[in-house]
Amino acid sequence: MDQSDSNFIRRVSMLRWVLPIVFFAIAALYQVAFARWVHDTYGDQLHFVIEVLFFGTAGPLITFWAMTLSIRWLQDKEQVEKTARASERRLASITSASADAIISLDSSGHIESWNRGAELLFGYLESEMRARPFTELFGGGEAAEVEFRWLTENIHQVGFVRGHETDCLNAEGIGVKVDLTATELTDEDGKSLGVSIILRDITNRKRWEEEIRRLNASLNEQVAERTRELAEKVEELRLANSDLQKLDRMRAEFVSVVSHQLRATLTNMSGAVEHITANCETMNATCTRMVVILNQQLERLDRLVRDVLNTALIEAGELVLHREPISVPPVMFQVVDQIRARTDGRSIRLTEKPGLPMVFADRDRVAEVLANLLDNADKYSPPDKEIIIDVSADDAEVTLSVRDAGPGLPASSLERIFDKFYRVDSSDSQVAYGYGLGLYICSRLVQAHGGRIRAENGAGGGAIFSFTLPVAK
Ligand code: ADP
């Protein structure tokens, strides 16, 4: 709505008041000039009707109502136009402030508008570019025409083109990489008015993309190089590992062969000592003592060779168990007899449990574990103290335990007592002869049976070693 519209509204507003007054004036005039004449000529009735309906009521009211409606309509119209003008202004300022180039073309592809962003991007003023063909931005020529034709065809088909990356030329003839979005402009009837084009400068983005591509390629090359090196190292390690495994096998075989040879020799020597003890009547006291010492040393050596052989078998994974259902008490009695024979009247108490289930185990290996634990109990507890062997069972396993009245085990050793070569006091190997292999072998033998072994201290002192064996099904 322009100035003349506003004046019009003002005038109509005035009329709203003026017209009733005019009506009133006419009515008054009528009363003064014609009322008597109408009354005399047409009688009282018409006079009355004219007075009341026209001059008195209808006239002023209709006028007032008509005027009010017109004013409201005009005010509404003014409001709508004000809003449209404001949004037009907002749009125009967004367009001109945009960092992107926003260009509109007429239906023949000539530039109609050219915002500030376009000026900054291409270095041309709007006045220089208006009415020039858009293809000039593409550098002109056949290629530019083909590209523009492709663009307009797509716009006409779909209504828009988005994300089209292309090269333009700025005022200095330097290439500018842009991302182009184009939309068809139509009137209310859908008739094409031209095209709006937004161009975003992507020169930097493209540069970074190129840089990233280059870095990626070099990274891939480096990764491939490192992977190659790693593969070579893995191969080297594999070869070294296979050599080591070969060496380990050779070591285990060597230990096994030597141990067997040693044991055979020891058996022969033990036989000879036994023969001397039984048959040589003329030995003096010194010789007898020497033979006893010789026998002791042979036993120790035999134990050491057995331990080394067992360790070699365990570590080579060649420990073979001959498992069968066996009864535990006979094994216990047999081992206790052996230990008693070896010791000087050591008191060993067996608590018997009738109705023990059979266990599924290798008889010799179970005897070996028990003998080892009894040997230790004998070795590490005073000779006059009793050793107690206890046995118990539930549905799944039989538990054997060996309790002595010795010094027990320091709490810090309980965790490591079954480690290979572990000794609580490594300086006592002369007093309590040993190498820290016995308990290691015991634990491996028990584990191989699917059982568990543990060490603890008794409530009243001494050490308790217990192990379980699975019940034979
Ligand atoms: P060793 O041949 O040295 O006896 P073991 O593996 O049989 O090796 O035992 C490891 C260590 O555990 C021993 O050196 C000893 O210190 C400790 N030990 C084993 N049994 C007992 C026990 N019954 N009482 C106290 N200490 C023990």
Short mmCIF file of C-alpha atoms and ligand atoms in Angstrom, two decimals:
data_model
loop_
_atom_site.label_atom_id
_atom_site.label_comp_id
_atom_site.label_asym_id
_atom_site.label_seq_id
_atom_site.Cartn_x
_atom_site.Cartn_y
_atom_site.Cartn_z
CA MET A 1 0.00 0.00 0.00
CA ASP A 2 1.46 3.36 -1.00
CA GLN A 3 0.99 6.91 0.29
CA SER A 4 -2.21 7.52 -1.71
CA ASP A 5 -3.78 4.38 -0.17
CA SER A 6 -3.07 5.68 3.33
CA ASN A 7 -4.58 9.06 2.44
CA PHE A 8 -7.62 7.26 1.11
CA ILE A 9 -8.06 5.39 4.37
CA ARG A 10 -7.74 8.61 6.29
CA ARG A 11 -10.38 10.21 4.09
CA VAL A 12 -12.78 7.30 4.43
CA SER A 13 -12.25 7.37 8.20
CA MET A 14 -13.26 10.97 8.18
CA LEU A 15 -16.31 10.24 6.08
CA ARG A 16 -17.45 7.77 8.69
CA TRP A 17 -18.17 10.71 10.92
CA VAL A 18 -18.94 13.29 8.28
CA LEU A 19 -21.63 11.31 6.45
CA PRO A 20 -23.89 10.78 9.51
CA ILE A 21 -23.59 14.46 10.20
CA VAL A 22 -24.55 15.22 6.58
CA PHE A 23 -27.47 12.83 6.94
CA PHE A 24 -28.47 14.61 10.09
CA ALA A 25 -28.16 17.93 8.37
CA ILE A 26 -30.32 16.71 5.47
CA ALA A 27 -32.86 15.45 8.00
CA ALA A 28 -32.88 18.79 9.75
CA LEU A 29 -33.21 20.57 6.43
CA TYR A 30 -36.06 18.28 5.52
CA GLN A 31 -37.78 19.05 8.75
CA VAL A 32 -37.40 22.75 8.18
CA ALA A 33 -38.01 22.97 4.41
CA PHE A 34 -40.08 20.00 3.25
CA ALA A 35 -41.70 18.36 6.21
CA ARG A 36 -44.75 20.54 6.16
CA TRP A 37 -45.16 20.23 2.39
CA VAL A 38 -44.94 16.36 2.57
CA HIS A 39 -47.32 16.36 5.47
CA ASP A 40 -49.82 18.54 3.66
CA THR A 41 -49.49 16.81 0.31
CA TYR A 42 -49.08 13.08 1.29
CA GLY A 43 -50.39 12.97 4.79
CA ASP A 44 -48.96 12.03 8.16
CA GLN A 45 -48.01 8.45 7.39
CA LEU A 46 -45.39 9.02 4.72
CA HIS A 47 -44.08 11.90 6.65
CA PHE A 48 -43.61 9.61 9.63
CA VAL A 49 -41.99 6.80 7.60
CA ILE A 50 -39.48 9.12 5.97
CA GLU A 51 -38.59 10.67 9.24
CA VAL A 52 -38.05 7.50 11.25
CA LEU A 53 -36.63 5.01 8.78
CA PHE A 54 -34.47 7.10 6.55
CA PHE A 55 -33.37 10.16 8.34
CA GLY A 56 -33.58 8.88 11.86
CA THR A 57 -32.08 5.33 11.73
CA ALA A 58 -31.22 3.49 8.52
CA GLY A 59 -29.27 6.15 6.81
CA PRO A 60 -26.75 6.87 9.52
CA LEU A 61 -26.39 3.21 10.48
CA ILE A 62 -25.83 1.92 6.93
CA THR A 63 -23.37 4.63 6.24
CA PHE A 64 -21.46 3.95 9.47
CA TRP A 65 -21.41 0.16 8.83
CA ALA A 66 -20.27 0.50 5.20
CA MET A 67 -17.57 2.90 6.20
CA THR A 68 -16.31 0.65 9.02
CA LEU A 69 -16.13 -2.40 6.74
CA SER A 70 -14.19 -0.54 4.08
CA ILE A 71 -11.71 0.76 6.61
CA ARG A 72 -11.13 -2.69 8.10
CA TRP A 73 -10.58 -4.19 4.65
CA LEU A 74 -8.11 -1.50 3.75
CA GLN A 75 -6.26 -1.86 7.05
CA ASP A 76 -5.97 -5.65 6.55
CA LYS A 77 -4.66 -5.09 3.06
CA GLU A 78 -2.10 -2.65 4.37
CA GLN A 79 -0.96 -5.16 7.05
CA VAL A 80 -0.50 -7.97 4.49
CA GLU A 81 1.47 -5.73 2.19
CA LYS A 82 3.64 -4.52 5.09
CA THR A 83 4.49 -8.15 6.03
CA ALA A 84 5.30 -9.03 2.41
CA ARG A 85 7.54 -5.99 2.12
CA ALA A 86 9.37 -6.92 5.36
CA SER A 87 10.06 -10.49 4.24
CA GLU A 88 11.16 -9.22 0.84
CA ARG A 89 13.61 -6.89 2.56
CA ARG A 90 14.85 -9.72 4.85
CA LEU A 91 15.35 -12.01 1.86
CA ALA A 92 17.16 -9.29 0.00
CA SER A 93 19.51 -8.61 2.92
CA ILE A 94 20.20 -12.36 3.40
CA THR A 95 20.97 -12.68 -0.27
CA SER A 96 23.24 -9.69 -0.34
CA ALA A 97 25.05 -10.62 2.92
CA SER A 98 25.58 -14.26 1.91
CA ALA A 99 29.19 -15.35 1.48
CA ASP A 100 27.99 -17.57 -1.37
CA ALA A 101 27.43 -16.08 -4.78
CA ILE A 102 23.68 -15.88 -5.45
CA ILE A 103 22.78 -15.09 -9.04
CA SER A 104 19.47 -15.05 -10.85
CA LEU A 105 19.17 -15.58 -14.60
CA ASP A 106 16.34 -14.73 -16.92
CA SER A 107 14.80 -17.39 -19.12
CA SER A 108 17.43 -16.81 -21.81
CA GLY A 109 20.34 -17.42 -19.42
CA HIS A 110 21.34 -13.78 -18.90
CA ILE A 111 22.25 -12.48 -15.48
CA GLU A 112 19.48 -10.50 -13.78
CA SER A 113 20.83 -10.11 -10.26
CA TRP A 114 24.28 -10.54 -8.75
CA ASN A 115 24.79 -10.34 -4.97
CA ARG A 116 27.72 -9.14 -2.85
CA GLY A 117 28.98 -12.72 -2.47
CA ALA A 118 29.23 -13.00 -6.27
CA GLU A 119 31.13 -9.72 -6.40
CA LEU A 120 33.64 -10.99 -3.83
CA LEU A 121 33.97 -14.41 -5.43
CA PHE A 122 34.41 -13.32 -9.04
CA GLY A 123 35.60 -9.71 -8.68
CA TYR A 124 32.87 -8.24 -10.95
CA LEU A 125 30.37 -5.60 -9.79
CA GLU A 126 26.67 -6.27 -10.27
CA SER A 127 26.48 -3.36 -12.74
CA GLU A 128 29.19 -5.03 -14.87
CA MET A 129 27.51 -8.40 -14.94
CA ARG A 130 23.83 -7.55 -15.33
CA ALA A 131 22.44 -8.79 -18.68
CA ARG A 132 25.62 -10.71 -19.53
CA PRO A 133 25.30 -14.40 -20.43
CA PHE A 134 26.00 -16.72 -17.49
CA THR A 135 28.20 -18.93 -19.71
CA GLU A 136 30.88 -16.22 -19.53
CA LEU A 137 31.56 -17.37 -15.98
CA PHE A 138 32.37 -20.81 -17.41
CA GLY A 139 34.93 -19.15 -19.64
CA GLY A 140 32.69 -18.92 -22.70
CA GLY A 141 33.17 -21.07 -25.79
CA GLU A 142 31.70 -24.38 -26.87
CA ALA A 143 32.50 -26.25 -23.65
CA ALA A 144 30.75 -23.57 -21.55
CA GLU A 145 27.68 -23.73 -23.81
CA VAL A 146 27.51 -27.52 -23.56
CA GLU A 147 27.77 -27.40 -19.75
CA PHE A 148 25.11 -24.68 -19.48
CA ARG A 149 22.81 -26.62 -21.81
CA TRP A 150 23.26 -29.70 -19.65
CA LEU A 151 22.44 -27.62 -16.56
CA THR A 152 19.28 -26.07 -17.99
CA GLU A 153 18.05 -29.43 -19.29
CA ASN A 154 18.45 -30.97 -15.86
CA ILE A 155 16.80 -27.99 -14.18
CA HIS A 156 13.82 -28.20 -16.52
CA GLN A 157 13.48 -31.95 -16.00
CA VAL A 158 13.87 -32.18 -12.20
CA GLY A 159 13.37 -28.57 -11.10
CA PHE A 160 16.86 -28.24 -9.64
CA VAL A 161 20.52 -29.28 -9.81
CA ARG A 162 22.50 -29.83 -6.61
CA GLY A 163 26.18 -30.42 -5.77
CA HIS A 164 27.45 -29.86 -9.30
CA GLU A 165 31.19 -29.20 -8.97
CA THR A 166 32.67 -27.14 -11.76
CA ASP A 167 35.31 -24.54 -12.65
CA CYS A 168 34.58 -20.83 -13.24
CA LEU A 169 36.82 -17.93 -14.15
CA ASN A 170 37.09 -14.78 -12.02
CA ALA A 171 37.69 -11.23 -13.25
CA GLU A 172 41.45 -11.89 -13.32
CA GLY A 173 41.01 -14.99 -15.45
CA ILE A 174 41.97 -17.30 -12.56
CA GLY A 175 40.07 -20.58 -12.16
CA VAL A 176 37.71 -20.85 -9.18
CA LYS A 177 36.35 -24.24 -8.14
CA VAL A 178 32.68 -23.98 -7.17
CA ASP A 179 29.83 -26.14 -5.95
CA LEU A 180 26.76 -25.12 -7.95
CA THR A 181 23.13 -25.40 -6.89
CA ALA A 182 20.50 -24.21 -9.37
CA THR A 183 16.72 -23.98 -8.97
CA GLU A 184 14.10 -23.06 -11.52
CA LEU A 185 12.08 -19.92 -10.73
CA THR A 186 8.43 -20.10 -11.73
CA ASP A 187 5.38 -17.84 -11.43
CA GLU A 188 2.11 -18.80 -9.78
CA ASP A 189 0.99 -20.65 -12.91
CA GLY A 190 4.22 -22.68 -13.05
CA LYS A 191 5.58 -20.71 -15.97
CA SER A 192 9.41 -20.50 -15.95
CA LEU A 193 10.74 -17.07 -15.01
CA GLY A 194 14.39 -18.02 -15.04
CA VAL A 195 16.92 -19.77 -12.78
CA SER A 196 18.45 -18.94 -9.40
CA ILE A 197 22.04 -20.13 -8.95
CA ILE A 198 24.08 -20.42 -5.76
CA LEU A 199 27.84 -20.86 -6.16
CA ARG A 200 30.04 -21.84 -3.22
CA ASP A 201 33.79 -21.48 -3.43
CA ILE A 202 35.32 -24.94 -2.85
CA THR A 203 38.86 -24.16 -3.96
CA ASN A 204 40.23 -24.62 -0.42
CA ARG A 205 38.14 -27.68 0.23
CA LYS A 206 39.41 -29.25 -2.98
CA ARG A 207 42.98 -28.38 -2.01
CA TRP A 208 42.51 -30.07 1.37
CA GLU A 209 40.86 -33.09 -0.24
CA GLU A 210 43.80 -33.40 -2.57
CA GLU A 211 46.19 -33.09 0.37
CA ILE A 212 44.26 -35.73 2.33
CA ARG A 213 44.27 -38.03 -0.71
CA ARG A 214 48.02 -37.58 -1.02
CA LEU A 215 48.57 -38.22 2.72
CA ASN A 216 46.30 -41.28 2.57
CA ALA A 217 48.23 -42.68 -0.34
CA SER A 218 51.54 -42.16 1.46
CA LEU A 219 50.05 -43.64 4.66
CA ASN A 220 48.85 -46.67 2.74
CA GLU A 221 52.30 -47.06 1.30
CA GLN A 222 53.87 -46.86 4.75
CA VAL A 223 51.35 -49.34 6.17
CA ALA A 224 52.04 -51.73 3.30
CA GLU A 225 55.78 -51.35 3.90
CA ARG A 226 55.40 -51.98 7.66
CA THR A 227 53.10 -54.94 6.97
CA ARG A 228 55.74 -56.39 4.68
CA GLU A 229 58.41 -55.90 7.33
CA LEU A 230 56.13 -57.42 9.97
CA ALA A 231 55.42 -60.43 7.78
CA GLU A 232 59.19 -60.92 7.35
CA LYS A 233 59.70 -60.67 11.12
CA VAL A 234 56.85 -63.13 11.73
CA GLU A 235 58.46 -65.57 9.31
CA GLU A 236 61.83 -65.12 11.05
CA LEU A 237 60.16 -65.71 14.42
CA ARG A 238 58.35 -68.76 13.08
CA LEU A 239 61.64 -70.23 11.90
CA ALA A 240 63.35 -69.36 15.19
CA ASN A 241 60.43 -70.87 17.08
CA SER A 242 60.57 -74.07 15.10
CA ASP A 243 64.36 -74.22 15.76
CA LEU A 244 63.71 -73.68 19.44
CA GLN A 245 61.07 -76.40 19.48
CA LYS A 246 63.52 -78.72 17.77
CA LEU A 247 66.18 -77.84 20.36
CA ASP A 248 63.69 -78.33 23.18
CA ARG A 249 62.74 -81.76 21.85
CA MET A 250 66.41 -82.66 21.58
CA ARG A 251 67.01 -81.44 25.16
CA ALA A 252 64.05 -83.47 26.48
CA GLU A 253 65.27 -86.55 24.59
CA PHE A 254 68.79 -86.02 25.88
CA VAL A 255 67.61 -85.65 29.49
CA SER A 256 65.42 -88.70 29.10
CA VAL A 257 68.21 -90.86 27.65
CA VAL A 258 70.77 -89.70 30.20
CA SER A 259 68.33 -90.13 33.08
CA HIS A 260 67.47 -93.66 31.97
CA GLN A 261 71.13 -94.53 31.66
CA LEU A 262 71.82 -93.01 35.06
CA ARG A 263 68.96 -94.89 36.66
CA ALA A 264 70.16 -98.17 35.17
CA THR A 265 73.64 -97.49 36.56
CA LEU A 266 72.19 -96.52 39.95
CA THR A 267 70.14 -99.71 40.06
CA ASN A 268 73.28 -101.75 39.40
CA MET A 269 75.17 -99.87 42.09
CA SER A 270 72.32 -100.34 44.59
CA GLY A 271 72.39 -104.06 43.78
CA ALA A 272 76.11 -104.16 44.48
CA VAL A 273 75.70 -102.34 47.81
CA GLU A 274 72.90 -104.70 48.81
CA HIS A 275 75.15 -107.62 47.90
CA ILE A 276 78.00 -106.26 50.02
CA THR A 277 75.65 -105.67 52.98
CA ALA A 278 74.22 -109.17 52.76
CA ASN A 279 77.27 -111.23 51.91
CA CYS A 280 80.45 -109.57 53.15
CA GLU A 281 80.86 -110.90 56.70
CA THR A 282 84.35 -109.59 57.27
CA MET A 283 83.52 -105.86 57.05
CA ASN A 284 84.69 -103.72 59.95
CA ALA A 285 82.56 -100.96 61.53
CA THR A 286 83.97 -98.23 59.28
CA CYS A 287 83.18 -100.21 56.13
CA THR A 288 79.65 -100.88 57.38
CA ARG A 289 79.14 -97.10 58.01
CA MET A 290 80.55 -96.32 54.58
CA VAL A 291 78.16 -98.76 52.93
CA VAL A 292 75.22 -97.14 54.77
CA ILE A 293 76.34 -93.69 53.54
CA LEU A 294 76.83 -95.08 50.04
CA ASN A 295 73.32 -96.47 50.11
CA GLN A 296 71.89 -93.13 51.28
CA GLN A 297 73.70 -91.26 48.54
CA LEU A 298 72.52 -93.73 45.94
CA GLU A 299 68.90 -93.22 47.08
CA ARG A 300 69.26 -89.44 46.85
CA LEU A 301 70.81 -89.69 43.43
CA ASP A 302 68.06 -92.04 42.34
CA ARG A 303 65.41 -89.58 43.59
CA LEU A 304 67.11 -86.69 41.78
CA VAL A 305 67.34 -88.61 38.52
CA ARG A 306 63.65 -89.59 38.83
CA ASP A 307 62.65 -85.97 39.46
CA VAL A 308 64.67 -84.71 36.49
CA LEU A 309 63.20 -87.40 34.26
CA ASN A 310 59.65 -86.61 35.37
CA THR A 311 60.19 -82.88 34.86
CA ALA A 312 61.53 -83.53 31.35
CA LEU A 313 58.47 -85.67 30.54
CA ILE A 314 56.05 -83.08 31.92
CA GLU A 315 57.65 -80.23 30.01
CA ALA A 316 57.81 -82.16 26.77
CA GLY A 317 54.10 -82.92 27.21
CA GLU A 318 54.94 -86.60 27.18
CA LEU A 319 53.65 -87.55 30.57
CA VAL A 320 51.57 -90.68 30.01
CA LEU A 321 49.14 -91.90 32.66
CA HIS A 322 47.94 -95.50 32.80
CA ARG A 323 44.65 -94.83 34.49
CA GLU A 324 42.32 -97.49 35.80
CA PRO A 325 39.88 -97.86 38.70
CA ILE A 326 42.06 -98.45 41.77
CA SER A 327 41.47 -98.74 45.48
CA VAL A 328 43.35 -96.11 47.50
CA PRO A 329 44.15 -97.93 50.83
CA PRO A 330 46.50 -100.60 49.32
CA VAL A 331 48.53 -97.84 47.64
CA MET A 332 48.70 -95.96 50.95
CA PHE A 333 49.86 -99.06 52.86
CA GLN A 334 52.50 -99.87 50.27
CA VAL A 335 53.95 -96.35 50.35
CA VAL A 336 53.85 -96.13 54.15
CA ASP A 337 55.77 -99.44 54.37
CA GLN A 338 58.46 -98.09 52.03
CA ILE A 339 58.81 -94.87 54.02
CA ARG A 340 58.91 -96.72 57.32
CA ALA A 341 61.68 -98.94 55.95
CA ARG A 342 63.67 -95.88 54.90
CA THR A 343 63.26 -93.95 58.17
CA ASP A 344 64.36 -94.71 61.67
CA GLY A 345 61.09 -95.88 63.17
CA ARG A 346 59.16 -92.72 62.21
CA SER A 347 55.62 -92.94 63.54
CA ILE A 348 53.08 -92.72 60.70
CA ARG A 349 49.37 -92.92 61.55
CA LEU A 350 46.80 -93.91 58.97
CA THR A 351 43.16 -93.06 59.68
CA GLU A 352 41.22 -95.72 57.88
CA LYS A 353 37.84 -95.09 56.26
CA PRO A 354 35.84 -98.18 55.32
CA GLY A 355 33.79 -98.08 52.11
CA LEU A 356 36.02 -95.67 50.21
CA PRO A 357 35.09 -95.44 46.51
CA MET A 358 37.62 -96.49 43.87
CA VAL A 359 39.47 -93.72 42.06
CA PHE A 360 40.31 -93.52 38.37
CA ALA A 361 44.09 -93.08 38.47
CA ASP A 362 47.57 -94.33 37.62
CA ARG A 363 48.59 -96.46 40.62
CA ASP A 364 52.35 -95.77 40.35
CA ARG A 365 51.86 -92.02 39.93
CA VAL A 366 49.53 -91.83 42.95
CA ALA A 367 52.13 -93.74 44.95
CA GLU A 368 54.78 -91.32 43.74
CA VAL A 369 52.79 -88.26 44.88
CA LEU A 370 52.06 -89.76 48.29
CA ALA A 371 55.68 -90.89 48.74
CA ASN A 372 56.90 -87.39 47.89
CA LEU A 373 54.60 -85.76 50.46
CA LEU A 374 55.56 -88.32 53.13
CA ASP A 375 59.26 -87.84 52.31
CA ASN A 376 58.86 -84.09 52.81
CA ALA A 377 56.91 -84.55 56.05
CA ASP A 378 59.70 -86.79 57.28
CA LYS A 379 62.39 -84.44 56.04
CA TYR A 380 60.95 -81.21 57.46
CA SER A 381 59.50 -82.33 60.83
CA PRO A 382 61.35 -83.51 63.96
CA PRO A 383 61.99 -87.33 63.93
CA ASP A 384 60.03 -87.97 67.11
CA LYS A 385 56.82 -86.38 65.83
CA GLU A 386 54.02 -88.34 64.27
CA ILE A 387 52.91 -87.99 60.61
CA ILE A 388 49.19 -88.47 60.01
CA ILE A 389 47.65 -89.59 56.72
CA ASP A 390 43.96 -88.84 56.41
CA VAL A 391 41.57 -89.92 53.67
CA SER A 392 38.00 -88.83 52.97
CA ALA A 393 35.58 -89.00 50.05
CA ASP A 394 32.43 -87.57 48.55
CA ASP A 395 30.52 -88.56 45.40
CA ALA A 396 33.02 -86.95 43.06
CA GLU A 397 36.46 -87.31 44.61
CA VAL A 398 38.67 -88.91 47.21
CA THR A 399 40.92 -86.58 49.23
CA LEU A 400 44.23 -87.68 50.74
CA SER A 401 46.12 -85.47 53.15
CA VAL A 402 49.49 -85.69 54.87
CA ARG A 403 49.88 -83.74 58.11
CA ASP A 404 53.13 -83.29 60.04
CA ALA A 405 54.18 -81.51 63.22
CA GLY A 406 57.04 -79.56 61.70
CA PRO A 407 57.52 -75.79 61.40
CA GLY A 408 54.77 -75.45 58.77
CA LEU A 409 55.02 -73.07 55.82
CA PRO A 410 55.42 -69.30 55.85
CA ALA A 411 52.21 -67.64 54.58
CA SER A 412 54.18 -65.96 51.78
CA SER A 413 55.28 -69.39 50.44
CA LEU A 414 51.84 -70.98 50.19
CA GLU A 415 51.20 -69.49 46.75
CA ARG A 416 54.56 -70.50 45.27
CA ILE A 417 55.23 -73.79 47.03
CA PHE A 418 54.30 -75.80 43.90
CA ASP A 419 56.51 -73.71 41.57
CA LYS A 420 59.44 -75.42 39.87
CA PHE A 421 62.68 -75.15 41.90
CA TYR A 422 60.95 -73.23 44.70
CA ARG A 423 62.35 -73.86 48.18
CA VAL A 424 61.34 -71.95 51.31
CA ASP A 425 64.95 -71.78 52.42
CA SER A 426 67.28 -72.32 49.50
CA SER A 427 70.32 -72.40 51.78
CA ASP A 428 69.25 -75.60 53.56
CA SER A 429 69.82 -77.97 50.62
CA GLN A 430 72.66 -79.66 52.47
CA VAL A 431 70.70 -80.14 55.69
CA ALA A 432 67.36 -81.00 54.02
CA TYR A 433 68.57 -82.39 50.75
CA GLY A 434 66.43 -81.21 47.83
CA TYR A 435 66.07 -79.20 44.63
CA GLY A 436 62.53 -77.84 44.79
CA LEU A 437 61.24 -80.27 42.16
CA GLY A 438 59.19 -82.71 44.30
CA LEU A 439 56.08 -80.57 44.91
CA TYR A 440 56.18 -79.22 41.32
CA ILE A 441 56.02 -82.80 40.00
CA CYS A 442 53.30 -83.71 42.55
CA SER A 443 51.11 -80.80 41.42
CA ARG A 444 51.54 -81.68 37.73
CA LEU A 445 50.76 -85.35 38.35
CA VAL A 446 47.62 -84.49 40.35
CA GLN A 447 46.49 -81.99 37.70
CA ALA A 448 47.04 -84.59 34.98
CA HIS A 449 44.53 -86.76 36.89
CA GLY A 450 42.00 -83.92 36.95
CA GLY A 451 42.56 -83.41 40.69
CA ARG A 452 43.68 -80.49 42.89
CA ILE A 453 46.54 -80.14 45.34
CA ARG A 454 46.92 -77.59 48.14
CA ALA A 455 49.22 -76.70 51.00
CA GLU A 456 48.14 -75.15 54.30
CA ASN A 457 49.22 -74.86 57.88
CA GLY A 458 47.51 -76.94 60.58
CA ALA A 459 45.61 -75.13 63.36
CA GLY A 460 48.04 -76.57 65.93
CA GLY A 461 51.13 -76.07 63.76
CA GLY A 462 52.77 -78.20 61.09
CA ALA A 463 52.05 -78.41 57.39
CA ILE A 464 49.10 -80.14 55.70
CA PHE A 465 49.36 -81.17 52.04
CA SER A 466 46.18 -82.58 50.50
CA PHE A 467 45.27 -83.72 47.03
CA THR A 468 42.14 -85.05 45.34
CA LEU A 469 41.58 -87.82 42.81
CA PRO A 470 38.40 -88.31 40.78
CA VAL A 471 36.11 -91.16 41.77
CA ALA A 472 35.96 -93.96 39.15
CA LYS A 473 32.52 -93.96 37.48
P1 ADP B 1 62.66 -80.27 48.03
O1 ADP B 1 63.29 -81.30 47.20
O2 ADP B 1 63.47 -79.03 48.19
O3 ADP B 1 62.07 -80.77 49.27
P2 ADP B 1 59.94 -79.89 47.27
O4 ADP B 1 59.34 -79.38 45.99
O5 ADP B 1 59.53 -81.22 47.71
O6 ADP B 1 61.47 -79.73 47.10
O7 ADP B 1 59.56 -78.83 48.37
C1 ADP B 1 59.74 -77.47 48.13
C2 ADP B 1 59.96 -76.72 49.42
O8 ADP B 1 58.77 -76.75 50.20
C3 ADP B 1 60.97 -77.32 50.31
O9 ADP B 1 62.26 -76.85 50.01
C4 ADP B 1 60.55 -76.90 51.69
O10 ADP B 1 61.08 -75.64 51.97
C5 ADP B 1 59.07 -76.78 51.58
N1 ADP B 1 58.34 -77.94 52.15
C6 ADP B 1 57.88 -79.02 51.49
N2 ADP B 1 57.23 -79.85 52.34
C7 ADP B 1 57.29 -79.28 53.56
C8 ADP B 1 56.80 -79.64 54.86
N3 ADP B 1 56.15 -80.77 55.05
N4 ADP B 1 57.06 -78.81 55.90
C9 ADP B 1 57.71 -77.64 55.69
N5 ADP B 1 58.19 -77.24 54.52
C10 ADP B 1 57.99 -78.05 53.45
#
